[in-house]
Short mmCIF file of C-alpha atoms and ligand atoms in Angstrom, two decimals:
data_model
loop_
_atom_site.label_atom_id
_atom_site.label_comp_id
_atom_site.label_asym_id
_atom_site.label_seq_id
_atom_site.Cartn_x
_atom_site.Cartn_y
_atom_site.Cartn_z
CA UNK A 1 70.46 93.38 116.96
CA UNK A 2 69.25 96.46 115.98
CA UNK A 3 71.46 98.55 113.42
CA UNK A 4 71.26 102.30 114.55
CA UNK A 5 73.15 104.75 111.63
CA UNK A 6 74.07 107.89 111.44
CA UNK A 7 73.17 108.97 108.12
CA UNK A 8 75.02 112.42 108.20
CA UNK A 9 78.21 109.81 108.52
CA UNK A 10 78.37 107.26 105.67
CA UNK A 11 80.89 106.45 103.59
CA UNK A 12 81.21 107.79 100.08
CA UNK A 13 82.50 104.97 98.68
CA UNK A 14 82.26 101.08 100.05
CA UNK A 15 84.36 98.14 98.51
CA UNK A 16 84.34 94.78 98.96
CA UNK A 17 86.21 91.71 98.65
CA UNK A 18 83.91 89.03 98.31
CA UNK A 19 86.00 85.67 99.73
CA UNK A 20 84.43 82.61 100.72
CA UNK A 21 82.13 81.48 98.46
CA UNK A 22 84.02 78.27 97.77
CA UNK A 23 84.28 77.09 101.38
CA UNK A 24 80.89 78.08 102.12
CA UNK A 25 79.99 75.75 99.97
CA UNK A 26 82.26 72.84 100.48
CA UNK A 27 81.10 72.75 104.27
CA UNK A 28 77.80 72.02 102.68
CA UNK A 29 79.05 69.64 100.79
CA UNK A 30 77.93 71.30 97.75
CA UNK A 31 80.02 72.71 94.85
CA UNK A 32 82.28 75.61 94.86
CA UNK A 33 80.32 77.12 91.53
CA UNK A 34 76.68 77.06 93.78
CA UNK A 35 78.79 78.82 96.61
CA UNK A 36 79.07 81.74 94.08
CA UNK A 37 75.72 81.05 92.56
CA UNK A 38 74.20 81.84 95.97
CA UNK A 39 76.89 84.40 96.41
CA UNK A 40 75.48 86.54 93.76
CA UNK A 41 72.25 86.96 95.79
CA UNK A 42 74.50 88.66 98.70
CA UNK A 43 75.44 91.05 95.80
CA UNK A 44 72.11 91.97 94.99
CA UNK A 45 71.73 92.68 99.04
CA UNK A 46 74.12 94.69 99.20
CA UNK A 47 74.02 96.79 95.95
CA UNK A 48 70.12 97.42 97.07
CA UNK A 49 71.00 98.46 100.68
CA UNK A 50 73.36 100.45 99.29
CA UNK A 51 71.77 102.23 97.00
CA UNK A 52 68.90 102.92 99.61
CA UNK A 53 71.61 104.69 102.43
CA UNK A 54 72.70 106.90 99.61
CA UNK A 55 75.99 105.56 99.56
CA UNK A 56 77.90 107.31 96.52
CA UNK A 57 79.80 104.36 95.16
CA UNK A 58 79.93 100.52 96.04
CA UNK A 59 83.10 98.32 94.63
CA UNK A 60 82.86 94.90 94.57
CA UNK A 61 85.99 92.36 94.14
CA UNK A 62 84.23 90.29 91.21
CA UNK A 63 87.25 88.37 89.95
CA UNK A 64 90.94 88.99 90.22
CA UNK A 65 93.75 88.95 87.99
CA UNK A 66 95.32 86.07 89.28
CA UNK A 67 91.35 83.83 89.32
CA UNK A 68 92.09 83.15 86.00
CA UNK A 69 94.17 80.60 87.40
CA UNK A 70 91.07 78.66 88.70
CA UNK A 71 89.68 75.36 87.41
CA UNK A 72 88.96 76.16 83.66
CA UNK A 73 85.17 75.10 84.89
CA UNK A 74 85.05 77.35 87.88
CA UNK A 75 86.16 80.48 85.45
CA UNK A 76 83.91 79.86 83.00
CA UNK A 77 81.05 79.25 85.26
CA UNK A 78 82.06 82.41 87.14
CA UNK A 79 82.25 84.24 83.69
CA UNK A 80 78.73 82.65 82.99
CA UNK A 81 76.92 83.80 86.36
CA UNK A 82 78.16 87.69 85.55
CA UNK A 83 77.22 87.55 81.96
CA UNK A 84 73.72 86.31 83.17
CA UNK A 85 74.02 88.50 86.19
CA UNK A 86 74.30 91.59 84.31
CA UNK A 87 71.44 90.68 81.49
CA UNK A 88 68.77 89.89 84.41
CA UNK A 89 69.44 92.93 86.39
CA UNK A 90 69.08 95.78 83.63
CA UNK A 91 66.15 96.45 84.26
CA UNK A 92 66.18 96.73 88.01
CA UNK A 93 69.75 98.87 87.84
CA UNK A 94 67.75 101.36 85.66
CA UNK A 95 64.90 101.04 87.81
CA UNK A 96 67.27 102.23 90.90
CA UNK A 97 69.38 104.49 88.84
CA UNK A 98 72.29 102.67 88.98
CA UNK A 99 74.94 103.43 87.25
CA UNK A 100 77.67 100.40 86.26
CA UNK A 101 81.59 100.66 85.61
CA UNK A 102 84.02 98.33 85.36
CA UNK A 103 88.12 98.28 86.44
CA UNK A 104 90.56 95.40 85.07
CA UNK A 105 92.12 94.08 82.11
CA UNK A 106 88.83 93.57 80.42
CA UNK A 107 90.56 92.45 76.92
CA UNK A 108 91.01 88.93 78.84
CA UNK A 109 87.24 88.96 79.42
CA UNK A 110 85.64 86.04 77.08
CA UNK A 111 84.02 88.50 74.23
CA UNK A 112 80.39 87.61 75.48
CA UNK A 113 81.10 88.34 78.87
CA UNK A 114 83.00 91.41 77.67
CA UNK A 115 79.94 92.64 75.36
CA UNK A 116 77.20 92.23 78.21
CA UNK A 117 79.71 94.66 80.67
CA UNK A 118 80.43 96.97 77.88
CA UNK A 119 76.58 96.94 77.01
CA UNK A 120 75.73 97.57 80.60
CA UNK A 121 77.86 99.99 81.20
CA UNK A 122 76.58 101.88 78.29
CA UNK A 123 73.29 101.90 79.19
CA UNK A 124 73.40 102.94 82.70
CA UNK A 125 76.09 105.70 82.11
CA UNK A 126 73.80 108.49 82.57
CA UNK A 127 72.12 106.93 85.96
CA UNK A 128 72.27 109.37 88.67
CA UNK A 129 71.80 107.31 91.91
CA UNK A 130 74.80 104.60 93.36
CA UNK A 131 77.62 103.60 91.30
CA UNK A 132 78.86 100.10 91.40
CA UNK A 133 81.88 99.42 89.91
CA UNK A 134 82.64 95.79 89.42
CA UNK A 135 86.64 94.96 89.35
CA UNK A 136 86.57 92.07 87.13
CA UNK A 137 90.73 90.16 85.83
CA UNK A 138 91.69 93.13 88.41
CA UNK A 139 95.44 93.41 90.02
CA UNK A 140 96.26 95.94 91.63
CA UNK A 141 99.94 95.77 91.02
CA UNK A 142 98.84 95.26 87.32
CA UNK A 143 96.83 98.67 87.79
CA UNK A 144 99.73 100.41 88.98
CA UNK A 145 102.04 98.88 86.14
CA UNK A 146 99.43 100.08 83.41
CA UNK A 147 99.44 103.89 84.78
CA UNK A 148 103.41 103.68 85.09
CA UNK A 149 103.32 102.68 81.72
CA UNK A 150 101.21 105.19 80.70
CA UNK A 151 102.78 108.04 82.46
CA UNK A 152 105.96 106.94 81.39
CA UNK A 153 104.95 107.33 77.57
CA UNK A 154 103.74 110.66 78.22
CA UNK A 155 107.37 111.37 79.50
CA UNK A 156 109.11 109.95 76.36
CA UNK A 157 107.19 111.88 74.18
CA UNK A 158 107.84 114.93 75.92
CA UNK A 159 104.17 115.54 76.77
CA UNK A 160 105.14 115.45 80.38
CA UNK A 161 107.90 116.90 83.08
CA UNK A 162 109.11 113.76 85.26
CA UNK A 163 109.04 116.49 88.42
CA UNK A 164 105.51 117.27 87.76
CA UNK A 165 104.51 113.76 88.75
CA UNK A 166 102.90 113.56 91.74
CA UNK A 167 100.14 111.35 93.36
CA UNK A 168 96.94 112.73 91.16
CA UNK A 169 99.02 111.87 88.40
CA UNK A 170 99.08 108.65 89.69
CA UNK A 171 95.71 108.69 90.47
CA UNK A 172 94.40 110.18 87.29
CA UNK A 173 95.86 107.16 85.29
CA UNK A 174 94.33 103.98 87.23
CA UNK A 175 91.09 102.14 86.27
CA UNK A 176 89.83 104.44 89.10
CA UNK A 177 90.28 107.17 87.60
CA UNK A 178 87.75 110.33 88.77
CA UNK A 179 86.33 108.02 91.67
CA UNK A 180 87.18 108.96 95.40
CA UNK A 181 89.16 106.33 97.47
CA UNK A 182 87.27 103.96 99.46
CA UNK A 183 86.67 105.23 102.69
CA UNK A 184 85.74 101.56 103.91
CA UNK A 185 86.93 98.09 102.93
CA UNK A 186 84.87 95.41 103.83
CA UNK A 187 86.41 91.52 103.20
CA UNK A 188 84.79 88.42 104.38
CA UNK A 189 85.64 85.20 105.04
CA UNK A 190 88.13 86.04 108.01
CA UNK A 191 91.47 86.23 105.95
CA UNK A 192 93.92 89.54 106.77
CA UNK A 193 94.75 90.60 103.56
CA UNK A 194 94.35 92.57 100.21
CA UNK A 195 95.19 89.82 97.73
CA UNK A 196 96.01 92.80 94.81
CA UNK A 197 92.86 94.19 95.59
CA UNK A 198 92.84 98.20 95.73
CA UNK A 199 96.43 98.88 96.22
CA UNK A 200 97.06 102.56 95.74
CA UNK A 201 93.28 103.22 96.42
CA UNK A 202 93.32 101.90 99.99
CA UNK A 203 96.13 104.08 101.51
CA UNK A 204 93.70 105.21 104.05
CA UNK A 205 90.50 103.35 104.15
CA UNK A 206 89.16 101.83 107.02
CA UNK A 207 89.49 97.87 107.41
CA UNK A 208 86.62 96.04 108.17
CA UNK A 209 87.10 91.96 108.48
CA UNK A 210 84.13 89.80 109.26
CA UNK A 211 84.35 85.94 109.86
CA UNK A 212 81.07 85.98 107.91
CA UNK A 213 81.78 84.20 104.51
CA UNK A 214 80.40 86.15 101.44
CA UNK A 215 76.91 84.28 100.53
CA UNK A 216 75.97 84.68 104.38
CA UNK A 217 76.75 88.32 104.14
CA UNK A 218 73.39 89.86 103.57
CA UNK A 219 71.62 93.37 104.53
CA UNK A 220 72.02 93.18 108.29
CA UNK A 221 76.10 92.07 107.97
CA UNK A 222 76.58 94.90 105.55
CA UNK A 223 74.98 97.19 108.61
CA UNK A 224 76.89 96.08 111.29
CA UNK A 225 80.26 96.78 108.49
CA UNK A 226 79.00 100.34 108.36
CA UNK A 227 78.05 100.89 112.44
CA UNK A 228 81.21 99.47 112.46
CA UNK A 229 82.87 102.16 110.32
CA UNK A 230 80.64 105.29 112.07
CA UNK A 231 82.05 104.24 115.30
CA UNK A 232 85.77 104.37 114.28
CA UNK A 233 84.77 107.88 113.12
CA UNK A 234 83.49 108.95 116.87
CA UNK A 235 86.15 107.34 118.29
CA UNK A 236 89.38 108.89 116.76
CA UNK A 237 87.45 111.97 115.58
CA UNK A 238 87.68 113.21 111.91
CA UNK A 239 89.83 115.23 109.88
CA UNK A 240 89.41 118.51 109.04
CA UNK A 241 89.10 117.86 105.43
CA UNK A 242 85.82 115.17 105.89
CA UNK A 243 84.42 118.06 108.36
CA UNK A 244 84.93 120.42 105.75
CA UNK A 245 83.39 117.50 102.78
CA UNK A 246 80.56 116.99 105.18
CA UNK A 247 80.00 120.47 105.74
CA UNK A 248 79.80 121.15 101.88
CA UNK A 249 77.61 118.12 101.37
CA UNK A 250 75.35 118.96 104.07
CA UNK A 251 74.93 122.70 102.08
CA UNK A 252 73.81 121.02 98.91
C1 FPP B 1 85.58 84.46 96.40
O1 FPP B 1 85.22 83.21 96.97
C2 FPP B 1 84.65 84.87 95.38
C3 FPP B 1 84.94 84.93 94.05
C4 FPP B 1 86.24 84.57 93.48
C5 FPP B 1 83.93 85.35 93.08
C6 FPP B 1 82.94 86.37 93.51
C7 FPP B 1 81.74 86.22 92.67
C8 FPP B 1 80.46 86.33 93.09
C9 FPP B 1 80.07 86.75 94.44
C10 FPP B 1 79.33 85.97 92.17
C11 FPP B 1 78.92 86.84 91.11
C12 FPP B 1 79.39 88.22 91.09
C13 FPP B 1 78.65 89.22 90.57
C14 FPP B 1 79.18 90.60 90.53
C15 FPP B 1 77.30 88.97 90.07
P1 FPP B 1 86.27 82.03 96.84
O2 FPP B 1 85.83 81.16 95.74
O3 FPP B 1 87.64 82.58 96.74
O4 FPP B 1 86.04 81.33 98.22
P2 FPP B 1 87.11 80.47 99.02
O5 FPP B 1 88.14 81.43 99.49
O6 FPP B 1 86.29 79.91 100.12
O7 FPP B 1 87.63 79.43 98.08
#
């Protein structure tokens, strides 16, 4: 099937919640760790289509707060495959002018796995093509709690007035800080939910579930997600604020 886009009508920002990669493999009979090893190639797929559509920002569900629960040898070969991941694609992310950031509670990160992000990040931070920001030990309940907590300092010290609060406040204190909401959530792997994904972030994104598990989801899949979300557009018509975005980025 051909994949026709619009490309006046992409989404500024794309995340993803990457599911599957363990029962993709087990139906292989293969183990769960080479379901994310192959896994990992779908994320080079998709950051590269990406990044040729112009899309502004791509978030991918790396590794959630609550994977640290996993097999101690499924974590740390998880943590191994992104350490490696992010030393063998340096040179291809400044190739592309990619630009890297990173949401979660990166302090439980093991210190080499922490030091290769922190390194990447570095390096690419004045990249001016796609930005992919990896959510790596990321909740978002435990997003929500760290902003509350931060906010709530602010308060106590008399740096802020409680009525003053409102949801940019919010917004301004999250991992997320200075990125736009995603405008389209892709998950694979069939399950309805956001397992503490993008909480606050995904108060108005468009859903997009595919059956597809995550090291079957290549170029073409990540098409069909985004034909998907152009349609939704035509159907129910925009708002007057994306006209207006549009409009403005249509100027520049
Ligand atoms: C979900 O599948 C996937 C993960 C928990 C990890 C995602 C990691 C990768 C795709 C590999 C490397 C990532 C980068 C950024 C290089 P699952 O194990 O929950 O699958 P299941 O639901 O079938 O068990």
């Amino acid at each position: 099937m051909m994949v026709e886009l619009d490309p006046s009508q992409l989404p500024r920002h794309v995340a993803v919640i990457m599911d599957g990669n363990g029962r993709w493999a087990q139906q292989r009979g293969l183990t769960r760790l080479h379901g994310h090893r192959v896994g990992k190639e779908s994320v080079r797929a998709v950051i590269e289509a990406g990044k040729r559509l112009g899309l502004e920002y791509l978030t991918l569900f790396a590794f959630s707060s609550e994977n640290w629960q996993r097999p101690p040898r499924e974590v740390d070969g998880l943590m191994n495959l992104l350490r490696r991941y992010l030393e063998s694609e340096l040179g291809k992310m400044m190739k592309h002018q990619i630009r890297l950031l990173a949401v979660g509670d990166l302090s439980r990160l093991p210190p080499p796995v922490r030091q290769a992000l922190r390194s990447t990040i570095a390096r690419t931070r004045d990249n001016t093509g796609m930005t992919v920001i990896l959510a790596v030990s990321y909740g978002g309940r435990d997003d929500i709690l760290r902003a509350t907590r931060a906010i709530a300092r602010q308060v106590a010290r008399g740096e802020m007035d409680p009525q003053t609060i409102d949801a940019d406040t919010v917004a301004a204190h999250l991992g997320t800080a200075g990125i736009p909401d995603p405008d389209l959530l892709i998950r694979t792997s069939g399950e309805m939910r956001i397992s503490n994904f993008f909480l606050w972030q995904l108060a108005y994104t468009e859903l997009y579930v595919t059956d597809t598990m995550w090291p079957d989801f290549r170029e073409r899949e990540f098409l069909q997600a985004l034909a998907f979300f152009q349609q939704r557009h035509r159907r129910f018509g925009r708002t007057a604020e994306q006209t207006a975005r549009e409009r403005l980025r249509a100027a520049n």
